[in-house]
């Protein structure tokens, strides 16, 4: 096979040498625009996992790279005069030039043709069976075939400059400096015996305000030397980007995603395949650029060998496997990027929590994973965090108590309000007693009733619960009394009005959101609308008389909730229901004082909340559920959510229950683990109000990470609680926590506690043994 690689970076060089090693008969050449000794940037980072992959692919190259590594385990975070260190992270640093030299020499030794000072602006005329476009993040080949590759390039909001220094760091070091203009941060790590990489980063607006945009190159470097003098310890900062002038050394990171990675030339059918930064980028804060490039090369070489004589199948396998892995890394990189773009927000945390938040920012490192890396660090942090909650012990974050007004929850786990559609005339019965009672016995700190309607016309379906009558109030009191008498859990009521999403079938008796064929009731909303266009019943725009009546319904239900003994009351202002229909610009098209600006759209929901707060006991907290993102262009945005939360805080809310979506069927959410938690974190740390995170939180590890990092104060668990009422007790046993703080097994169930704990202990021991065996096999 005749192979031409455009670009002599890590991706092109490593693929070339792997192919030549696999079959010396391959004719392989690498075309590089720069001279052999040219390189830009300083050191690069590879994880221990990537090093293992290199050893498997080509032990000789891996050995030379390993000999040149500077290896470290510690991450050091400097902020506010504090230095906080966590170990066990396993990184390797190597000079970019040294890495390229090793790959160049190995490629030449295997017979790869290397052509330097060969600038390929166009692949036309390249005579090959396979062309690899590894020409970097500004790939001209990708641009030429953009219609095929469909690249999506997102320039991030921070500026950064990639420098070096003679200061030799003994840990991967993050240094944060607050200035009159805002925060600047440095990412620093040693990569050889004489130098360290030193990247300085700051948001665009801070960069401009500090005057860096107007500074010359040396002046900008001197600015950074002075600012980071404490961590540089007298050592200079150095640039090796001689080709850049003035502030051009400060760039914005482009996140590159391509829909497809393979193009076939129309003239001859030769495949042109993207690799490395040409196909994708991952922010430098997770150190995965070179990792992804090398792993691309390994994957394509492997797939070609696995499909002899069938290049099309090999390329299909390459794109399928690598696109999934790259997406995983890019999701982590996005989380990390956004963390560094918002240092101002995180810096409001105590240094201990700030450092923990940084370490877990990408969601690739969880609480228990961090404990495996550095049990001493996690133990000290857990004791510190528990002490802030008034507990003098080492306790997993999810089992620390939490107080709002006169209410103290034993732990941070919440049974989410989940519609059960199982009432008769709005009256909760034995089913609800068993449903909510079982989950209270299962260890959660707070158990929520499902959205409970303030009038018959407020229901979603005929099976929805209500609180418009004294009979319903007494039925709820029976359930609350059971929870209080038999568990340490507290009970919460969520009041809502379905608005335009009402008068529908019970999902298993006609389909979700489908209108009732008979027996329906009139609907109201902020503006006339159909939730399902052409299908749903049309809701009429509310008049002032309607608004007064509904407000009074909420107040009457509030009083009944208080009489029933609920500990916390939540107002439902999310998911396209009545009050949400006022807040979202997608559903509020009013031209009076309740439409138009966000301030106007909030006026009626705030009016209802204020009336409820006045009727609710002062010592009991109130929360509000909001949709932080409509996931539709022109809808509510996460930035709007911050203002919405601030308005409810000013009105007396103690907690914001942060959800998203379900306002429009046109929504296009981006799902994933803990996918809505960033909205809760933004509101919590910008508005200064407690938040509850929801959405794909399914493990103790998730809850511990969220609470410990200050991303939310409570975690609402929905579907896992449907599958396992004792989810909290089970997860405690899974992570090896036996209590007693924040965890109380019902005495009737204690005989099962030890058995469950022993079973999970055996599983953990087996996992550790398997990991040790794998390490021995690898010679680790």
XYZ file of C-alpha atoms in Angstrom:
780
model
C 0.000 0.000 0.000
C 1.202 3.504 -0.848
C 0.534 5.852 2.080
C 1.107 9.596 2.275
C 0.813 11.423 5.581
C 0.346 15.181 5.355
C 1.826 16.572 8.566
C 4.817 15.406 10.599
C 3.337 15.775 14.055
C 2.794 12.892 16.480
C -0.237 11.506 14.602
C 1.330 11.377 11.126
C 4.733 10.159 12.276
C 3.434 7.448 14.582
C 0.936 6.106 12.043
C 3.665 6.042 9.402
C 6.095 4.042 11.537
C 3.402 1.626 12.724
C 2.358 0.876 9.139
C 5.955 0.406 8.010
C 6.618 -1.843 10.996
C 3.502 -3.923 10.227
C 4.551 -4.461 6.611
C 7.909 -3.204 5.278
C 6.481 -3.504 1.772
C 4.234 -0.494 2.403
C 5.511 2.668 0.722
C 5.069 5.296 3.421
C 6.038 8.951 3.289
C 5.460 11.918 5.589
C 5.272 15.440 4.191
C 6.025 18.197 6.743
C 5.986 21.931 6.028
C 8.547 22.848 8.725
C 12.216 22.006 9.022
C 13.274 18.849 10.863
C 14.330 20.681 14.030
C 11.408 23.106 14.205
C 8.741 22.755 16.824
C 6.395 25.026 18.723
C 5.164 24.645 22.241
C 7.068 23.040 25.076
C 6.139 19.843 26.872
C 3.243 17.489 26.292
C 1.466 15.226 28.760
C 0.571 11.555 28.395
C -1.366 9.488 30.902
C -0.118 6.152 32.184
C -2.929 4.516 30.171
C -1.614 6.020 26.918
C 1.914 4.869 27.740
C 0.576 1.322 28.131
C -1.043 1.602 24.675
C 2.292 2.749 23.208
C 4.084 -0.236 24.758
C 1.624 -2.617 23.175
C 1.759 -0.970 19.748
C 5.547 -0.625 19.455
C 7.682 -1.489 22.498
C 10.877 -0.039 21.006
C 9.406 3.434 20.454
C 7.624 3.275 23.802
C 10.892 2.427 25.548
C 12.665 5.447 24.070
C 9.759 7.714 25.024
C 9.629 6.272 28.546
C 13.350 6.898 29.009
C 12.761 10.589 28.257
C 9.748 10.966 30.534
C 9.464 13.068 33.623
C 6.878 11.212 35.698
C 4.853 12.642 38.562
C 1.854 11.669 40.654
C 1.019 14.892 42.497
C -1.267 17.758 41.538
C -0.664 20.981 43.471
C -3.257 23.757 43.608
C -2.125 27.231 44.661
C -4.800 29.754 45.591
C -5.146 32.470 48.205
C -1.732 31.762 49.689
C -2.555 28.064 50.157
C -0.925 25.023 48.511
C -3.129 21.928 48.450
C -1.637 18.688 47.114
C -3.306 15.487 45.945
C -1.307 12.445 44.806
C -1.696 9.284 42.777
C -2.601 10.884 39.440
C 0.029 9.265 37.211
C 1.153 11.642 34.447
C 4.206 11.704 32.205
C 5.726 14.825 30.672
C 8.011 14.888 27.653
C 9.314 17.727 25.531
C 7.373 18.066 22.299
C 10.626 18.358 20.349
C 12.062 15.259 22.043
C 8.892 13.288 21.293
C 9.016 14.287 17.623
C 12.727 13.443 17.389
C 12.106 9.955 18.773
C 9.261 9.369 16.309
C 11.286 10.777 13.406
C 14.312 8.584 14.121
C 12.195 5.477 14.599
C 10.261 6.156 11.380
C 13.448 6.660 9.378
C 14.987 3.497 10.852
C 11.962 1.539 9.639
C 12.221 3.020 6.142
C 9.614 5.761 6.190
C 10.369 8.590 3.760
C 10.370 11.958 5.601
C 10.161 15.081 3.444
C 10.622 18.353 5.341
C 9.956 21.907 4.118
C 7.206 20.429 1.956
C 4.119 22.572 2.300
C 1.055 20.665 1.097
C -1.820 23.091 0.700
C -3.795 20.691 -1.481
C -3.789 16.895 -1.735
C -4.569 16.990 -5.455
C -1.903 15.096 -7.350
C -0.659 13.097 -4.397
C -0.202 9.599 -5.784
C -1.219 7.226 -3.006
C -3.688 4.529 -2.024
C -4.340 6.250 1.296
C -3.851 9.883 2.294
C -3.694 10.815 5.975
C -4.570 14.439 6.726
C -2.700 15.048 9.982
C -2.059 18.709 9.216
C -3.170 20.144 12.543
C -6.049 22.100 13.975
C -5.945 24.605 11.090
C -6.024 21.749 8.580
C -6.282 22.953 5.012
C -7.325 19.481 3.875
C -10.229 19.524 6.308
C -11.206 22.928 4.977
C -11.027 21.740 1.365
C -13.385 18.815 2.009
C -15.499 20.577 4.631
C -18.702 19.484 2.897
C -17.768 15.869 3.702
C -16.135 16.258 7.104
C -18.662 18.853 8.332
C -16.370 20.397 10.956
C -17.819 22.285 13.902
C -15.273 24.731 15.346
C -15.993 26.506 18.614
C -13.531 29.198 19.729
C -13.521 29.149 23.529
C -13.655 32.320 25.608
C -10.245 32.177 27.307
C -6.963 33.477 25.905
C -3.818 31.494 26.644
C -0.103 31.663 25.922
C 2.140 28.585 25.850
C 5.481 29.406 27.502
C 8.361 27.580 29.143
C 10.460 28.148 32.245
C 13.597 26.834 33.904
C 11.655 26.422 37.154
C 11.403 22.640 37.662
C 8.048 21.792 39.238
C 7.761 18.690 41.398
C 4.004 18.373 40.729
C 1.509 19.282 38.036
C 0.909 22.794 39.349
C -2.071 25.101 39.017
C -1.494 28.643 40.256
C -4.400 31.108 40.476
C -3.858 34.847 40.798
C -6.573 37.395 41.442
C -5.996 40.828 39.944
C -7.949 44.045 39.751
C -9.135 42.900 36.319
C -10.086 39.336 37.237
C -8.450 35.917 37.551
C -5.461 34.570 35.624
C -4.240 30.997 36.055
C -1.134 29.030 35.178
C -0.860 25.351 34.231
C 2.725 24.211 34.851
C 4.561 20.887 34.684
C 8.120 19.664 34.271
C 8.886 17.752 31.082
C 12.657 17.272 31.102
C 15.763 17.861 33.230
C 15.939 21.586 32.487
C 12.510 22.970 31.642
C 8.830 23.052 32.512
C 5.808 24.044 30.473
C 4.054 27.166 31.773
C 0.672 27.994 30.204
C -1.044 31.217 31.284
C -4.794 31.441 30.696
C -7.529 33.993 31.372
C -10.973 34.914 30.031
C -10.981 37.228 27.014
C -12.548 40.088 28.979
C -9.850 39.892 31.672
C -7.137 39.717 29.017
C -8.439 42.916 27.431
C -9.015 44.731 30.716
C -5.458 43.970 31.858
C -4.109 45.571 28.675
C -2.495 42.376 27.388
C -4.125 42.860 24.002
C -2.053 46.012 23.464
C 1.230 44.739 24.937
C 4.207 43.674 22.891
C 5.392 40.095 23.103
C 8.161 40.654 25.669
C 6.009 43.068 27.651
C 3.265 40.453 27.924
C 5.760 37.828 29.109
C 7.147 40.276 31.696
C 3.580 40.883 32.926
C 3.147 37.145 33.501
C 6.557 36.806 35.180
C 5.626 39.508 37.682
C 2.138 38.116 38.315
C 3.324 34.536 38.885
C 6.593 35.473 40.604
C 5.642 33.499 43.716
C 5.422 30.169 41.940
C 8.252 30.907 39.465
C 10.662 31.512 42.360
C 12.917 33.855 40.386
C 12.965 31.834 37.169
C 12.158 33.480 33.808
C 9.362 32.721 31.374
C 10.500 31.873 27.846
C 8.794 31.847 24.461
C 9.872 29.660 21.536
C 7.221 30.988 19.157
C 9.525 33.290 17.216
C 7.033 33.437 14.346
C 4.442 35.240 16.509
C 4.487 38.974 17.162
C 2.903 41.068 19.899
C -0.313 39.794 21.398
C -0.610 37.161 18.647
C 1.038 34.760 21.101
C -2.243 34.801 23.052
C -4.736 32.543 21.292
C -8.214 31.172 21.899
C -8.564 27.418 21.972
C -10.593 26.047 19.029
C -12.672 22.993 19.897
C -12.901 20.961 16.674
C -15.499 18.248 16.049
C -15.983 16.573 12.677
C -19.067 14.592 11.760
C -17.133 12.252 9.490
C -13.402 11.570 9.187
C -13.115 9.918 5.770
C -13.448 11.559 2.331
C -13.014 9.793 -0.993
C -11.584 11.904 -3.792
C -13.952 12.216 -6.697
C -11.198 11.899 -9.298
C -9.701 8.574 -8.157
C -11.619 7.327 -5.082
C -8.542 7.571 -2.848
C -9.598 7.958 0.801
C -8.397 11.076 2.629
C -8.563 10.373 6.362
C -8.418 12.905 9.188
C -6.182 12.195 12.156
C -5.141 14.070 15.299
C -5.991 17.761 15.683
C -7.300 17.874 12.115
C -10.150 15.593 13.204
C -10.682 16.772 16.782
C -9.232 18.807 19.598
C -9.454 18.470 23.379
C -8.597 21.399 25.629
C -5.052 21.409 27.008
C -6.376 21.443 30.579
C -6.919 17.678 30.372
C -3.683 17.077 28.448
C -5.201 14.860 25.767
C -4.148 16.387 22.441
C -1.063 14.208 21.914
C -2.813 11.278 23.596
C -5.664 11.387 21.071
C -3.282 11.816 18.133
C -1.179 8.804 19.091
C -4.232 6.680 19.862
C -5.758 7.625 16.471
C -2.608 6.300 14.811
C -2.682 3.093 16.841
C -6.367 2.517 16.059
C -6.123 3.026 12.308
C -2.989 0.888 11.986
C -4.674 -1.852 14.010
C -7.896 -1.686 11.968
C -6.019 -1.904 8.669
C -4.222 -5.019 9.897
C -7.504 -6.483 11.141
C -9.117 -6.063 7.669
C -6.454 -7.208 5.179
C -7.354 -6.269 1.639
C -10.473 -4.371 2.734
C -9.453 -0.753 3.331
C -13.053 0.452 3.290
C -13.967 -1.826 6.201
C -10.847 -0.739 8.092
C -11.683 2.933 7.689
C -15.260 2.320 8.768
C -14.058 0.541 11.914
C -11.553 3.321 12.631
C -14.123 6.087 12.382
C -16.696 4.164 14.419
C -14.382 3.322 17.318
C -12.407 6.540 17.486
C -15.375 8.881 17.151
C -16.927 7.333 20.264
C -13.707 7.528 22.287
C -12.997 11.065 21.119
C -16.505 12.159 22.048
C -15.948 10.793 25.547
C -12.700 12.727 25.908
C -14.185 15.857 24.383
C -17.101 15.762 26.831
C -14.588 15.652 29.676
C -12.571 18.399 28.002
C -15.688 20.559 27.662
C -16.361 20.234 31.381
C -12.749 21.107 32.159
C -12.701 24.023 29.716
C -15.841 25.529 31.200
C -14.419 25.159 34.699
C -11.363 27.237 33.794
C -13.520 29.770 31.961
C -15.399 30.374 35.216
C -12.684 30.549 37.871
C -14.338 33.684 39.275
C -17.340 31.547 40.225
C -15.355 28.680 41.753
C -13.040 31.011 43.655
C -15.958 31.859 45.934
C -15.485 28.402 47.437
C -13.110 27.792 50.321
C -9.612 26.786 49.091
C -10.192 23.164 50.164
C -13.384 22.883 48.123
C -11.919 24.907 45.253
C -9.075 22.398 44.922
C -11.449 19.427 45.089
C -13.649 21.032 42.441
C -10.626 21.484 40.179
C -9.511 17.875 40.601
C -12.967 16.523 39.677
C -13.844 19.177 37.073
C -13.879 16.869 34.037
C -16.096 14.202 35.700
C -13.496 11.597 34.676
C -12.219 11.591 38.260
C -14.971 10.836 40.756
C -14.941 10.867 44.541
C -14.154 7.160 44.935
C -11.619 7.285 42.106
C -9.912 10.143 43.911
C -9.956 8.077 47.105
C -8.159 5.235 45.282
C -5.523 7.689 44.077
C -4.980 9.434 47.407
C -6.931 8.110 50.412
C -5.164 10.497 52.795
C -6.205 13.551 50.792
C -9.828 12.392 50.515
C -9.991 11.465 54.192
C -8.723 14.897 55.252
C -11.133 16.593 52.877
C -14.121 14.564 54.096
C -13.327 15.497 57.692
C -13.048 19.165 56.725
C -16.333 19.118 54.792
C -18.201 17.245 57.534
C -16.931 19.715 60.119
C -18.518 22.539 58.131
C -21.836 20.722 58.614
C -21.237 20.417 62.348
C -19.989 16.812 62.323
C -16.681 15.934 63.952
C -15.942 12.778 61.952
C -14.856 11.540 58.533
C -18.113 11.127 56.602
C -18.766 10.732 52.853
C -20.205 14.043 51.599
C -23.604 12.542 50.730
C -24.120 11.613 54.392
C -23.389 15.030 55.862
C -26.416 16.883 57.304
C -27.858 19.941 55.596
C -29.888 22.738 57.159
C -32.347 25.216 55.635
C -34.120 27.539 58.056
C -35.468 25.329 60.823
C -35.130 22.105 58.824
C -32.114 19.798 59.092
C -31.843 16.844 56.720
C -29.797 13.847 57.856
C -28.134 13.493 54.445
C -28.046 14.975 50.938
C -30.137 12.337 49.144
C -33.600 13.344 47.925
C -36.290 11.098 46.502
C -37.277 13.130 43.467
C -40.935 14.025 42.869
C -42.042 11.374 40.370
C -45.512 11.267 38.850
C -47.337 8.047 39.736
C -50.787 8.814 38.246
C -52.452 6.565 40.830
C -54.981 8.742 42.689
C -58.753 8.653 42.741
C -60.270 12.157 42.728
C -56.870 13.536 43.715
C -56.760 11.570 46.989
C -53.501 9.693 47.726
C -54.208 6.232 49.117
C -52.461 3.084 50.263
C -50.314 2.983 47.155
C -48.807 6.366 47.998
C -48.310 5.366 51.616
C -46.376 2.281 50.491
C -44.515 4.137 47.717
C -43.304 7.116 49.751
C -43.047 5.195 53.015
C -40.745 2.583 51.489
C -38.411 5.240 50.152
C -38.332 7.033 53.490
C -37.371 3.733 55.139
C -34.745 3.322 52.393
C -32.451 5.945 53.882
C -33.039 9.163 51.902
C -32.872 12.438 53.798
C -35.885 13.985 52.041
C -38.837 12.343 50.301
C -40.838 14.393 47.801
C -44.466 13.872 46.923
C -45.073 14.019 43.196
C -46.380 17.254 41.676
C -49.636 17.811 43.539
C -52.313 19.929 41.907
C -54.010 22.920 43.460
C -57.381 22.398 41.762
C -59.152 19.771 39.637
C -58.346 21.849 36.537
C -54.650 21.924 37.515
C -54.142 18.181 37.004
C -52.024 16.633 34.288
C -54.163 13.476 34.216
C -57.208 12.172 36.092
C -54.776 10.091 38.181
C -52.828 13.055 39.582
C -52.921 13.910 43.309
C -54.424 17.101 44.639
C -54.510 19.337 47.673
C -57.655 21.325 46.980
C -59.789 19.576 49.608
C -59.587 18.749 53.300
C -60.022 15.062 52.469
C -56.831 15.187 50.381
C -55.083 17.078 53.174
C -55.947 14.348 55.686
C -54.733 11.647 53.276
C -51.413 13.417 52.874
C -51.110 13.878 56.639
C -51.422 10.106 57.084
C -48.420 9.641 54.783
C -46.363 12.409 56.386
C -47.061 10.996 59.846
C -45.850 7.574 58.708
C -42.613 9.047 57.334
C -41.934 10.997 60.531
C -42.873 8.148 62.865
C -40.933 5.363 61.132
C -37.855 7.000 59.619
C -35.410 9.856 59.986
C -36.494 11.267 56.625
C -38.311 14.537 56.096
C -41.283 15.017 53.774
C -41.618 17.604 51.000
C -44.663 18.711 49.013
C -44.403 19.994 45.436
C -47.361 22.112 44.345
C -48.040 22.775 40.695
C -50.545 23.498 37.954
C -50.345 21.627 34.656
C -51.565 24.573 32.595
C -51.313 23.779 28.857
C -50.072 20.224 29.559
C -53.202 19.177 31.446
C -56.266 17.091 30.643
C -54.182 14.223 29.233
C -54.310 10.456 29.492
C -52.510 8.442 32.114
C -49.406 7.352 30.130
C -50.186 3.621 30.282
C -53.852 4.213 29.365
C -53.546 6.260 26.213
C -50.004 7.539 25.774
C -47.940 10.275 27.360
C -49.152 13.843 26.683
C -52.102 12.579 24.630
C -55.340 14.508 25.258
C -58.234 12.791 27.036
C -60.788 11.566 24.474
C -63.620 12.335 26.925
C -64.040 13.876 30.345
C -61.447 16.592 29.905
C -61.380 20.062 31.445
C -60.546 23.543 30.144
C -56.889 24.581 30.110
C -55.159 27.904 30.718
C -51.654 29.168 30.011
C -49.714 32.413 29.777
C -50.715 32.633 26.124
C -52.986 30.573 23.905
C -51.132 27.438 22.858
C -51.094 23.708 22.190
C -48.280 21.726 23.804
C -48.456 19.192 20.955
C -49.304 21.314 17.904
C -52.383 19.967 16.169
C -52.906 17.310 18.857
C -53.204 18.795 22.338
C -56.220 20.653 23.610
C -55.812 24.396 23.147
C -55.129 26.325 26.350
C -56.580 29.808 26.626
C -54.577 32.867 27.709
C -55.149 33.657 31.382
C -57.167 36.706 32.341
C -56.471 38.694 35.487
C -59.424 36.964 37.116
C -57.894 33.587 36.196
C -54.585 34.655 37.694
C -56.211 35.743 40.970
C -58.156 32.495 41.229
C -55.140 30.274 40.571
C -52.948 32.256 42.972
C -55.546 31.777 45.687
C -55.685 28.041 44.865
C -51.943 27.814 45.488
C -52.315 29.635 48.811
C -55.124 27.350 49.965
C -53.064 24.276 49.034
C -50.080 25.768 50.856
C -52.079 26.028 54.068
C -53.233 22.418 53.731
C -49.637 21.286 53.135
C -48.584 23.053 56.333
C -51.442 21.457 58.283
C -50.484 18.038 56.898
C -47.034 18.483 58.440
C -44.811 18.707 55.358
C -41.321 19.933 56.223
C -40.542 21.687 52.932
C -42.730 23.169 50.209
C -41.753 23.470 46.559
C -43.375 25.544 43.826
C -43.222 23.933 40.382
C -42.186 26.528 37.783
C -40.622 24.169 35.242
C -41.290 21.798 32.341
C -43.862 23.832 30.448
C -46.544 23.719 33.148
C -48.594 26.794 33.959
C -46.044 28.956 35.769
C -43.284 27.798 33.438
C -45.449 28.938 30.518
C -45.117 32.487 31.869
C -41.342 32.282 32.291
C -40.318 30.845 28.913
C -40.343 33.183 25.894
C -41.349 30.174 23.800
C -44.734 30.020 25.506
C -45.297 33.581 26.745
C -46.356 35.902 23.953
C -48.335 38.329 26.116
C -48.231 42.038 25.368
C -49.294 43.223 28.832
C -47.164 43.648 31.958
C -46.708 39.863 32.199
C -45.007 39.443 28.836
C -41.940 40.647 26.993
C -38.897 41.031 29.247
C -37.775 38.320 31.658
C -38.681 40.649 34.513
C -42.241 40.857 33.208
C -42.484 37.138 32.499
C -41.467 36.403 36.089
C -44.034 38.744 37.589
C -46.884 36.270 37.970
C -44.802 33.273 39.174
C -43.207 35.576 41.759
C -46.637 36.831 42.787
C -47.789 33.260 43.401
C -44.600 32.406 45.265
C -44.826 35.480 47.507
C -48.427 34.652 48.429
C -47.411 31.081 49.264
C -44.399 32.194 51.285
C -46.656 34.445 53.362
C -48.968 31.497 54.099
C -46.195 28.966 54.763
C -44.663 28.794 58.274
C -41.631 31.069 58.504
C -39.412 28.395 60.065
C -39.998 25.946 57.189
C -38.041 26.329 53.930
C -39.411 26.724 50.418
C -37.879 25.707 47.113
C -38.681 26.412 43.463
C -38.204 24.017 40.551
C -37.137 25.766 37.348
C -36.200 24.749 33.820
C -32.713 26.191 33.494
C -32.538 25.548 29.747
C -35.335 25.086 27.203
C -32.884 23.470 24.733
C -34.616 25.355 21.925
C -33.277 28.452 20.121
C -35.061 31.508 21.454
C -36.008 29.782 24.706
C -34.790 30.167 28.263
C -31.007 29.916 28.572
C -28.709 28.969 31.477
C -27.865 32.663 31.799
C -31.576 33.447 32.154
C -31.754 30.748 34.826
C -29.288 32.660 36.990
C -31.566 35.728 36.896
C -34.664 33.594 37.521
C -33.044 32.014 40.572
C -31.903 35.398 41.878
C -35.456 36.738 41.596
C -36.888 33.835 43.595
C -34.105 34.170 46.169
C -35.036 37.819 46.645
C -38.667 36.723 47.105
C -37.697 34.367 49.944
C -36.800 31.047 48.297
C -34.270 28.941 50.202
C -33.446 26.391 47.509
C -33.597 26.141 43.711
C -34.440 22.713 42.281
C -32.603 22.911 38.961
C -34.028 20.899 36.080
C -34.337 21.722 32.370
C -36.368 21.129 29.240
C -39.849 19.683 28.636
C -41.127 23.116 27.660
C -41.229 22.320 23.953
C -41.244 19.127 21.910
C -38.695 20.835 19.653
C -36.068 20.551 22.392
C -32.665 19.005 21.675
C -31.022 18.325 25.045
C -27.460 17.094 25.424
C -27.691 14.071 27.715
C -24.989 12.406 29.780
C -23.999 11.591 33.344
C -25.103 14.347 35.722
C -25.966 16.359 32.625
C -28.013 19.057 34.369
C -25.657 19.549 37.312
C -23.687 22.389 35.634
C -26.859 24.489 35.732
C -27.211 23.852 39.469
C -23.551 24.735 40.003
C -23.841 27.993 38.075
C -26.864 29.103 40.068
C -25.447 28.010 43.422
C -22.125 29.758 43.097
C -23.260 32.862 41.223
C -26.517 33.601 43.001
C -25.437 32.365 46.414
C -28.427 30.107 47.033
C -28.628 26.404 47.829
C -29.437 24.194 44.837
C -30.671 20.681 44.175
C -29.175 18.837 41.213
C -31.243 16.409 39.148
C -30.757 14.281 36.042
C -28.796 11.029 35.524
C -27.451 10.969 39.075
C -27.422 7.260 39.791
C -24.509 6.383 42.086
C -23.202 7.382 45.492
C -20.081 8.443 43.636
C -22.122 11.004 41.699
C -23.712 12.434 44.834
C -20.423 12.567 46.715
C -18.673 14.325 43.827
C -21.464 16.869 43.348
C -21.783 17.791 47.022
C -18.042 17.744 47.718
C -17.211 20.019 44.788
C -19.851 22.582 45.718
C -21.853 22.007 42.542
C -25.095 21.499 44.482
C -26.234 20.971 48.063
C -28.760 18.186 47.478
C -29.148 15.515 44.799
C -32.579 14.358 43.644
C -32.571 10.715 42.570
C -35.517 9.617 40.427
C -35.405 6.400 38.372
C -32.915 4.589 40.634
C -35.397 5.104 43.469
C -38.143 3.517 41.373
C -35.985 0.433 40.924
C -34.726 0.335 44.502
C -36.569 2.084 47.340
C -33.539 1.429 49.582
C -31.145 3.062 47.123
C -29.429 5.127 49.833
C -28.855 2.162 52.133
C -27.593 0.077 49.209
C -25.173 2.740 47.991
C -23.813 3.241 51.500
C -22.955 -0.464 51.647
C -21.511 -0.318 48.132
C -18.965 2.352 49.096
C -18.252 0.752 52.471
C -19.931 3.337 54.704
C -21.703 1.836 57.729
C -22.804 5.042 59.455
C -24.051 6.174 61.835
C -23.886 9.826 60.687
C -26.509 10.493 58.018
C -27.489 6.834 57.796
C -30.060 4.985 59.890
C -31.266 1.512 58.980
C -34.769 0.664 60.202
C -34.324 -1.664 63.163
C -36.546 -4.190 61.416
C -34.036 -4.399 58.541
C -30.787 -4.540 60.532
C -30.335 -8.274 60.012
C -29.893 -7.578 56.288
C -27.345 -4.781 56.767
C -24.293 -6.906 57.600
C -24.971 -9.359 54.779
C -25.240 -6.554 52.213
C -22.057 -4.936 53.500
C -20.153 -8.242 53.354
C -21.275 -8.850 49.780
C -20.072 -5.452 48.601
C -16.827 -5.881 50.545
C -16.190 -9.117 48.613
C -16.874 -7.292 45.350
C -14.480 -4.490 46.240
C -11.784 -6.974 47.267
C -12.237 -8.814 43.976
C -11.912 -5.582 41.992
C -8.710 -4.639 43.811
C -7.250 -8.124 43.258
C -8.089 -7.976 39.549
C -6.450 -4.563 39.230
C -3.307 -5.760 41.001
C -3.136 -8.820 38.744
C -3.470 -6.597 35.656
C -0.696 -4.328 36.917
C 1.589 -7.305 37.509
C 0.927 -8.526 33.981
C 1.957 -5.098 32.677
C 5.038 -5.028 34.881
C 3.713 -2.089 36.888
